[in-house]
Amino acid sequence: EVCVREPLFSRTMKPNFIFSMAPFFSHFPLGQMTDLIYTEKELVQSLKEYIQAEESKLAAVKSWANKLDVLTLASTADPEVYLAHPVNAYKLMKRLNTEWSELESLVLQDPSDGFISNMTVHRQYFPDEEDEKGAAKALMRLQDTYKLDSESFSKGKLPGVHHNAILTVDDCYDMGKTAYNEADYYHAVLWMQQALRQMDAGEEHVVSKADVLDYLSYSVYQMGDLPRAIELTRRLVAIDSSHQRAGGNLRYFEKLLSKQLKELNQEVQEPATEEPIQLGTYKRPKDYLPEREIYEGLCRGEGVKMTSARRSRLYCRYHDGNRNPRLLLQPMKEEDEWDSPHIVRYLNALSDSEIEKIKELAKPRLARATVRDPKTGVLTTANYRVSKSAWLEGEEDPVIERVNQRIEDITGLTTQTAELLQIANYGVGGQYEPHFDFSRKDEPDAFKTLGTGNRVATFLNYMSDVEAGGATVFPDFGAAIYPKKGTAVFWYNLFRSGEGDYRTRHAACPVLVGCKWVSNKWIHERGQEFRRPCGLTEVD
């Protein structure tokens, strides 16, 4: 279980800790995805109108056909007798000259014009192939971080979710295919196996079982499991003996397995049984992030090093910013989140109206979040940071100016040399993997263009609650800080000596359910000379 604190405040009282389970993708932030929901609703209405127009057209054509059917039955029974009547002769001329032309015009009418026009208008806002791939990767990222099996995902059984959404056989197949096309055979196996499981359970599907087995067997082979690859390929051959690759793959797999067994001086064994592949059957391949397991464990609430001794050193207090006039009558409520390095949380740092105004200003400018290239100092996008962000200046609105001033009052540090207020929106699967806020010695040019020195401190405002996931975690010392709307956390990135505090490497865990809004204020060294004087040792 994760720790949620509800302290009773006094100037000397320690916080009263209460434990409870925290309530429970993407290049598109939730705000833009909400717009897409309403766009889809409008298109459904347009589609219904098109269907109604098509049905009206078809009804009119059917009425013509029925009427003409009756007439032709009578006229063809005895054409000479029929045409002997002058009225019938006239009506035949009229029908062929006028009425059949009207019918032709009716048939040529295209009721789809309105629907197509509506689609064309909205298509420019549709996600593209890269966005769909990004959403699929977000689900896989959540699957890994929170150790969720494919079946739980496909049935929509996620922590804290009240409205389940299911993935069909074809959805699972598409997830697996996305992974396969990225040479991510680990996830390809998990999702193709889930597609096969639902298929075997009798669920309706468009994709063929042969296609699922084709991808699954090769992915399993890539994971190094030859016996199971052979078993799956045999199932594929049994379904489709003329399959283009299956026969050749089977012979190759069997020959390879025989060679391996011979090298190990083992007798040939029967291939694996048809037991389904589970989460944990195969080990996830290592990647570029050395602390991956620690980081993801903290995101799940595992490995948090909040001991009784450490908890006893954490206090809550009223903070008046060293007798700052703006905080004397209404001091900030300050809680210790961690003792060393010292991390504090401020309650009621932002009001609901301020949060709404900041979001209103930021939404039109939200763009894919960037990071500074450590070599060039140039801002660029990165796969390890998936969110949307915008930057707001104090001059744009009194609310931004007020927030900047409040940060200065609370911290005692000048914000005149700080970066602009950065607003970040993390949709489902949105994250920022472990990183430092300050520049290291091997990247001296990271903030050179700003001319204000290194990032001495971080002030992070939480502007929303998150139903599940989205914690800020510190892998080095095992801390996890959970978002709480209206609160802010603060820590120093540099020691007083100017040396970086490498313990402050931190991450924004993927959002599992919900939407996470934060605003960051990175405070720089310049201007702090008398506000935070240098220490005498490297770690002061």
C-alpha positions in Angstrom: 0.0 0.0 0.0 1.1 3.5 -0.6 1.3 6.3 1.9 -1.2 9.2 1.9 -0.7 11.7 4.7 -3.4 13.7 6.3 -1.6 15.7 9.0 -3.2 17.9 11.7 -1.2 21.1 11.6 0.6 22.8 14.4 3.9 24.5 14.6 5.5 21.6 16.5 3.4 18.6 15.7 4.6 15.7 13.5 2.3 14.6 10.7 -0.2 11.8 11.4 0.4 9.2 8.8 -2.6 7.3 7.3 -2.0 4.5 4.9 -4.5 3.7 2.1 -4.4 2.4 -1.5 -4.0 5.3 -4.0 -7.0 5.5 -6.4 -6.3 4.5 -9.8 -0.7 7.2 -23.9 0.4 9.1 -25.4 1.4 11.8 -27.7 -2.2 13.2 -27.5 -2.9 14.8 -24.1 -6.3 14.0 -22.5 -7.6 17.4 -23.4 -7.1 16.8 -27.2 -8.4 13.3 -26.9 -11.6 14.6 -25.2 -12.1 16.8 -28.3 -11.7 13.6 -30.5 -14.5 12.0 -28.5 -16.9 14.7 -29.4 -15.6 14.7 -33.0 -16.4 11.0 -33.2 -19.9 11.6 -31.8 -20.5 14.2 -34.5 -19.3 11.8 -37.2 -21.6 9.1 -35.9 -24.5 11.5 -36.2 -23.4 12.4 -39.7 -23.2 8.7 -40.5 -26.7 8.1 -39.2 -28.0 10.9 -41.4 -26.2 9.4 -44.4 -27.8 6.0 -43.7 -31.2 7.6 -43.3 -30.7 9.3 -46.7 -29.6 6.0 -48.3 -32.6 4.2 -46.8 -35.0 7.0 -48.1 -33.4 6.7 -51.5 -33.6 2.9 -51.5 -37.3 3.1 -50.4 -38.1 5.4 -53.3 -36.3 3.1 -55.8 -38.1 0.1 -54.4 -41.4 1.9 -54.8 -40.6 2.6 -58.4 -39.5 -1.0 -58.9 -42.8 -2.4 -57.4 -44.9 -0.1 -59.5 -43.1 -0.9 -62.7 -43.1 -4.6 -61.9 -46.9 -4.5 -61.8 -47.1 -2.6 -65.0 -44.7 -4.8 -66.9 -46.6 -7.9 -65.8 -49.7 -6.5 -67.3 -48.0 -5.2 -70.5 -46.1 -8.4 -71.3 -49.1 -10.7 -70.8 -50.4 -9.5 -74.2 -48.5 -6.5 -75.6 -50.8 -5.9 -78.6 -53.9 -5.9 -76.5 -52.1 -3.7 -73.9 -51.0 -1.1 -76.5 -54.4 -1.2 -78.2 -55.5 1.1 -75.5 -54.4 4.7 -76.3 -53.8 5.6 -72.6 -51.4 2.7 -72.2 -49.5 3.7 -75.3 -49.3 7.3 -74.0 -48.1 6.2 -70.6 -45.5 3.9 -72.0 -44.0 6.8 -74.0 -44.2 9.1 -71.0 -42.5 6.5 -68.7 -39.6 5.8 -71.0 -39.1 9.5 -71.9 -39.6 11.1 -68.5 -40.1 8.8 -65.6 -37.2 6.5 -66.3 -35.0 9.6 -66.6 -36.2 10.7 -63.2 -35.5 7.3 -61.8 -32.0 7.4 -63.3 -31.4 10.8 -61.6 -32.6 9.3 -58.3 -30.2 6.4 -58.6 -27.3 8.7 -59.4 -27.9 10.9 -56.4 -25.1 10.4 -53.8 -26.3 10.9 -50.2 -22.8 10.4 -49.0 -21.7 13.9 -50.0 -22.5 15.4 -46.6 -20.8 12.6 -44.7 -17.7 12.7 -46.9 -17.5 16.5 -46.5 -17.8 16.2 -42.7 -15.1 13.5 -42.7 -12.8 15.7 -44.8 -13.2 18.7 -42.4 -12.4 16.6 -39.3 -9.7 14.3 -40.8 -7.0 16.9 -40.3 -7.4 16.5 -36.6 -7.4 12.7 -36.6 -4.5 10.8 -35.1 -2.1 9.3 -37.7 -0.4 6.0 -37.9 2.4 7.2 -35.6 -0.2 8.3 -33.0 -1.9 4.9 -33.1 1.5 3.2 -32.7 2.3 5.5 -29.8 -1.0 4.6 -28.1 -0.2 0.9 -28.5 3.3 1.4 -27.0 1.7 3.3 -24.1 -0.4 0.3 -23.2 2.7 -1.9 -23.4 4.6 0.6 -21.2 1.8 0.5 -18.6 1.7 -3.3 -18.9 5.4 -3.5 -18.0 5.5 -0.8 -15.3 2.5 -2.0 -13.4 2.9 -5.7 -14.2 -0.5 -6.1 -15.8 -1.1 -9.2 -17.9 -2.6 -9.0 -21.3 -5.9 -10.6 -20.2 -6.5 -8.0 -17.6 -5.9 -5.3 -20.2 -8.1 -7.0 -22.8 -11.0 -7.2 -20.3 -10.4 -3.7 -19.1 -9.7 -4.7 -15.5 -7.5 -2.0 -14.3 -7.1 -0.6 -10.7 -9.6 2.1 -9.9 -11.5 1.8 -13.2 -15.3 1.9 -13.0 -16.0 1.8 -16.7 -14.5 -1.3 -18.3 -13.3 -1.2 -21.9 -12.5 -4.5 -23.7 -10.0 -5.4 -26.4 -11.3 -7.8 -29.0 -9.3 -10.5 -30.7 -8.6 -8.1 -33.6 -7.4 -5.4 -31.2 -5.0 -7.8 -29.4 -3.8 -9.0 -32.8 -3.1 -5.3 -33.9 -1.3 -4.7 -30.6 0.9 -7.8 -31.2 1.5 -6.7 -34.8 2.6 -3.2 -33.7 5.2 -4.8 -31.4 6.3 -7.3 -34.0 6.9 -4.5 -36.6 9.1 -2.8 -34.0 11.1 -6.1 -33.5 9.6 -6.1 -29.9 9.0 -9.9 -29.8 8.5 -9.9 -26.1 5.3 -7.9 -26.4 4.4 -9.5 -29.7 4.2 -12.9 -27.9 2.1 -11.6 -25.1 -0.5 -10.0 -27.3 -0.6 -12.6 -30.1 -1.1 -15.2 -27.3 -4.0 -13.2 -25.9 -5.6 -12.9 -29.3 -5.2 -16.7 -29.6 -6.7 -17.3 -26.2 -9.8 -15.2 -26.9 -10.1 -16.8 -30.3 -10.0 -20.3 -28.8 -12.6 -19.2 -26.3 -15.0 -18.6 -29.2 -14.9 -14.9 -29.5 -15.8 -13.4 -32.9 -12.9 -12.2 -35.0 -11.9 -11.0 -38.5 -8.3 -12.0 -38.4 -7.5 -15.7 -39.2 -6.1 -18.1 -36.6 -3.4 -18.9 -39.2 -2.2 -15.2 -39.2 -2.1 -15.2 -35.4 -0.1 -18.4 -35.2 2.2 -17.2 -37.9 3.3 -14.1 -35.9 3.2 -15.9 -32.6 5.4 -18.9 -33.6 8.1 -16.7 -35.1 8.0 -14.3 -32.1 8.4 -17.2 -29.8 11.3 -18.4 -31.9 12.9 -15.0 -31.5 12.5 -15.3 -27.8 14.6 -18.4 -27.9 11.9 -21.0 -27.2 12.3 -23.5 -30.0 10.1 -26.3 -28.6 7.1 -24.0 -28.3 7.9 -22.4 -31.7 7.7 -25.9 -33.1 4.4 -26.7 -31.3 2.8 -23.5 -32.6 4.1 -24.0 -36.1 2.6 -27.5 -36.2 -0.7 -26.0 -35.2 -0.4 -23.6 -38.1 0.4 -26.4 -40.6 -2.6 -28.4 -39.3 -4.8 -25.4 -40.0 -3.2 -24.4 -43.4 -1.0 -27.1 -44.9 -0.3 -24.8 -47.9 0.9 -21.9 -45.8 3.7 -20.0 -47.6 6.2 -20.1 -44.7 4.9 -22.6 -42.1 6.4 -25.7 -43.7 9.8 -24.2 -44.2 9.8 -22.7 -40.7 8.9 -26.0 -39.1 11.7 -27.9 -40.8 14.1 -25.2 -39.9 13.0 -25.1 -36.3 13.2 -28.8 -35.9 16.6 -29.0 -37.5 17.9 -26.2 -35.2 16.5 -27.9 -32.1 18.0 -31.2 -33.1 21.4 -29.5 -33.5 21.2 -27.8 -30.1 20.2 -31.0 -28.4 23.1 -32.9 -30.1 25.5 -30.2 -28.9 24.2 -30.7 -25.4 24.4 -34.5 -25.7 20.7 -34.8 -25.1 18.2 -37.0 -26.8 15.6 -35.5 -29.1 12.6 -34.3 -26.9 9.0 -33.8 -27.8 8.1 -30.1 -28.4 6.3 -28.1 -25.7 2.7 -28.7 -24.9 -0.1 -26.2 -25.9 -0.1 -24.6 -22.4 -0.7 -20.8 -22.9 2.1 -18.4 -22.5 1.7 -16.3 -19.3 3.2 -13.0 -18.1 6.6 -14.0 -16.8 7.0 -17.0 -19.1 9.8 -15.0 -20.9 12.0 -12.4 -19.3 11.7 -8.9 -20.6 14.9 -7.9 -22.5 17.2 -5.4 -20.8 17.2 -1.8 -22.2 19.2 1.4 -21.9 17.9 2.3 -18.4 20.1 0.7 -15.7 17.6 1.4 -12.8 14.6 0.2 -14.8 13.5 -2.4 -12.2 13.9 -0.1 -9.2 12.1 2.8 -11.0 9.1 0.6 -12.1 9.0 -1.0 -8.7 8.6 2.4 -7.0 5.9 3.3 -9.5 4.0 0.2 -8.3 4.6 1.3 -4.7 7.3 -1.4 -4.2 10.7 -0.7 -2.6 9.7 2.6 -1.0 12.3 3.0 1.7 10.1 4.9 4.2 11.4 3.3 7.5 10.0 4.0 11.0 13.3 5.8 11.8 13.0 8.1 8.8 9.3 8.7 9.4 10.1 9.9 12.9 12.3 12.6 11.4 9.6 14.0 9.2 7.6 17.0 10.4 4.9 19.4 9.3 4.9 23.1 10.1 3.7 26.5 9.1 6.1 28.2 6.8 6.2 32.0 6.5 9.1 32.4 4.2 11.4 33.9 6.8 8.9 36.5 7.9 7.9 37.3 4.4 5.1 40.0 4.5 2.9 38.1 2.0 3.0 34.9 4.2 2.8 36.3 7.7 -1.0 36.4 7.9 -1.5 33.2 5.9 1.6 31.0 6.1 2.0 27.9 3.9 1.4 24.5 5.3 4.7 22.6 4.8 5.2 18.8 5.1 8.4 16.9 5.0 8.3 14.3 2.3 11.9 13.1 2.7 14.7 13.9 5.1 17.9 13.6 3.0 17.8 15.0 0.4 15.2 17.3 1.9 12.0 17.3 -0.1 9.0 19.2 1.2 5.4 19.5 0.1 3.3 22.7 0.3 -0.5 22.4 0.7 -2.8 24.8 -1.0 0.0 26.1 -3.2 -2.5 26.7 -6.0 -6.3 27.4 -5.9 -8.7 25.6 -8.2 -9.4 28.9 -10.0 -5.7 29.4 -10.6 -5.3 25.9 -11.9 -8.2 26.3 -14.3 -6.7 29.6 -15.6 -3.3 28.1 -16.1 -4.8 25.2 -18.0 -6.9 27.6 -20.1 -3.8 29.5 -21.1 -1.7 26.4 -21.7 -4.1 24.2 -23.7 -3.9 26.1 -27.1 -0.1 25.9 -27.0 0.5 22.3 -25.8 3.1 20.6 -27.9 5.2 17.4 -27.6 7.4 18.0 -24.5 11.2 18.4 -25.2 14.4 17.8 -23.4 17.7 19.6 -23.7 20.3 17.8 -25.7 23.3 17.5 -23.3 25.8 18.0 -26.1 24.2 21.0 -27.9 21.8 22.5 -25.3 19.1 22.4 -28.1 15.6 21.3 -27.2 14.5 18.1 -28.8 11.9 15.4 -28.3 12.8 12.0 -26.7 11.0 8.7 -26.4 11.7 8.6 -22.7 9.6 11.8 -22.2 6.0 11.4 -23.3 3.9 14.4 -22.5 2.6 17.7 -23.9 4.0 21.0 -22.5 3.7 24.7 -22.9 5.6 27.7 -21.4 3.9 30.7 -19.8 5.3 34.1 -19.1 4.4 36.2 -16.1 3.4 39.1 -18.3 0.7 37.1 -20.0 -1.7 37.0 -17.1 -1.9 38.2 -13.5 -2.3 34.6 -12.3 1.1 33.6 -13.8 2.7 36.6 -12.2 1.1 35.7 -8.9 2.2 32.1 -9.0 5.8 33.1 -9.8 5.8 35.6 -6.9 4.4 32.9 -4.5 7.2 30.5 -5.5 9.7 33.3 -4.8 8.1 34.0 -1.4 8.0 30.4 -0.4 11.5 29.4 -1.5 13.3 32.6 -0.7 14.9 32.3 -4.1 14.6 34.9 -6.9 12.6 33.8 -9.9 13.9 36.6 -12.1 16.5 34.2 -13.5 14.2 31.2 -13.4 12.8 29.5 -16.5 9.3 30.3 -17.6 6.5 28.4 -15.9 6.3 25.1 -17.8 2.9 23.4 -17.9 2.9 19.6 -18.7 0.0 17.4 -19.4 0.5 13.6 -19.2 -2.2 11.5 -20.8 -2.6 7.8 -20.3 0.9 6.2 -20.5 2.5 9.7 -20.3 5.8 9.5 -18.5 9.3 11.0 -18.0 11.8 8.3 -17.3 14.6 8.8 -14.7 16.5 12.0 -15.3 18.4 14.9 -13.6 17.0 18.4 -13.7 20.5 19.9 -13.4 23.2 19.7 -16.0 26.2 17.5 -15.2 29.9 18.2 -15.7 29.9 16.3 -19.0 27.2 18.6 -20.4 28.4 22.1 -19.6 26.5 23.7 -22.5 23.0 22.5 -21.4 21.9 25.9 -20.1 24.6 28.0 -21.7 22.1 29.9 -23.9 20.1 31.0 -20.9 23.1 32.6 -19.2 21.7 32.0 -15.7 23.8 29.1 -14.5 22.6 25.6 -13.5 19.2 24.6 -12.2 19.6 25.1 -8.4 16.1 23.9 -7.4 12.8 22.5 -8.7 9.4 23.7 -7.7 6.7 21.3 -8.9 3.0 22.1 -8.7 0.5 19.3 -9.0 -2.6 20.6 -10.8 -4.7 17.4 -10.8 -5.3 14.3 -8.9 -4.5 11.1 -10.7 -6.7 8.0 -10.4 -3.7 5.6 -10.7 -0.1 5.9 -11.5 1.7 9.2 -12.2 3.9 9.3 -9.0 7.1 11.2 -8.9 9.8 8.7 -7.8 13.5 8.9 -6.8 15.2 5.6 -7.6 18.4 6.5 -5.8 16.9 6.6 -2.3 13.6 4.9 -2.8 11.0 7.7 -2.5 7.6 7.9 -4.1 5.6 11.2 -4.1 2.0 11.0 -5.2 0.2 13.8 -7.1 -2.4 15.7 -5.0 -4.2 18.6 -6.7 -3.2 22.0 -5.4 -0.1 20.9 -3.6 3.6 21.5 -4.6 6.9 19.8 -3.9 10.2 21.5 -3.7 13.8 20.3 -3.6 17.4 21.5 -4.3 19.2 20.0 -7.2 22.6 21.5 -6.2 24.5 21.5 -3.0 25.5 24.9 -1.6 28.9 24.3 -3.2 27.3 24.3 -6.7 28.0 20.6 -7.1 25.0 18.5 -8.4 23.2 16.3 -5.9 23.0 13.1 -8.0 20.5 11.6 -5.5 17.8 13.9 -7.0 17.6 11.8 -10.2 13.8 11.3 -10.5 11.1 10.2 -12.8 7.4 10.8 -13.6 5.7 7.4 -13.6 3.4 6.5 -16.4 -0.2 7.6 -15.9 -2.3 4.3 -15.6 -5.7 5.9 -15.4 -6.6 9.5 -15.5 -4.9 12.7 -16.5 -1.9 14.4 -14.9 -1.4 18.2 -15.0 1.7 19.7 -13.4 3.6 23.0 -13.6 7.3 23.2 -13.2 9.5 26.2 -12.1 13.2 25.5 -12.5 15.1 28.1 -10.5 18.6 28.9 -11.6 21.8 29.9 -9.8 22.2 33.4 -10.9 20.8 35.9 -8.4 20.9 33.5 -5.5 24.3 34.5 -4.3 23.0 36.2 -1.1 19.7 34.2 -0.9 21.5 30.9 -0.8 25.2 31.5 -0.1 27.8 29.0 -1.1 28.9 26.4 1.4 32.5 25.5 2.3 32.4 21.8 1.4 31.2 20.0 -1.8 28.2 18.5 -0.1 27.0 21.5 2.0 
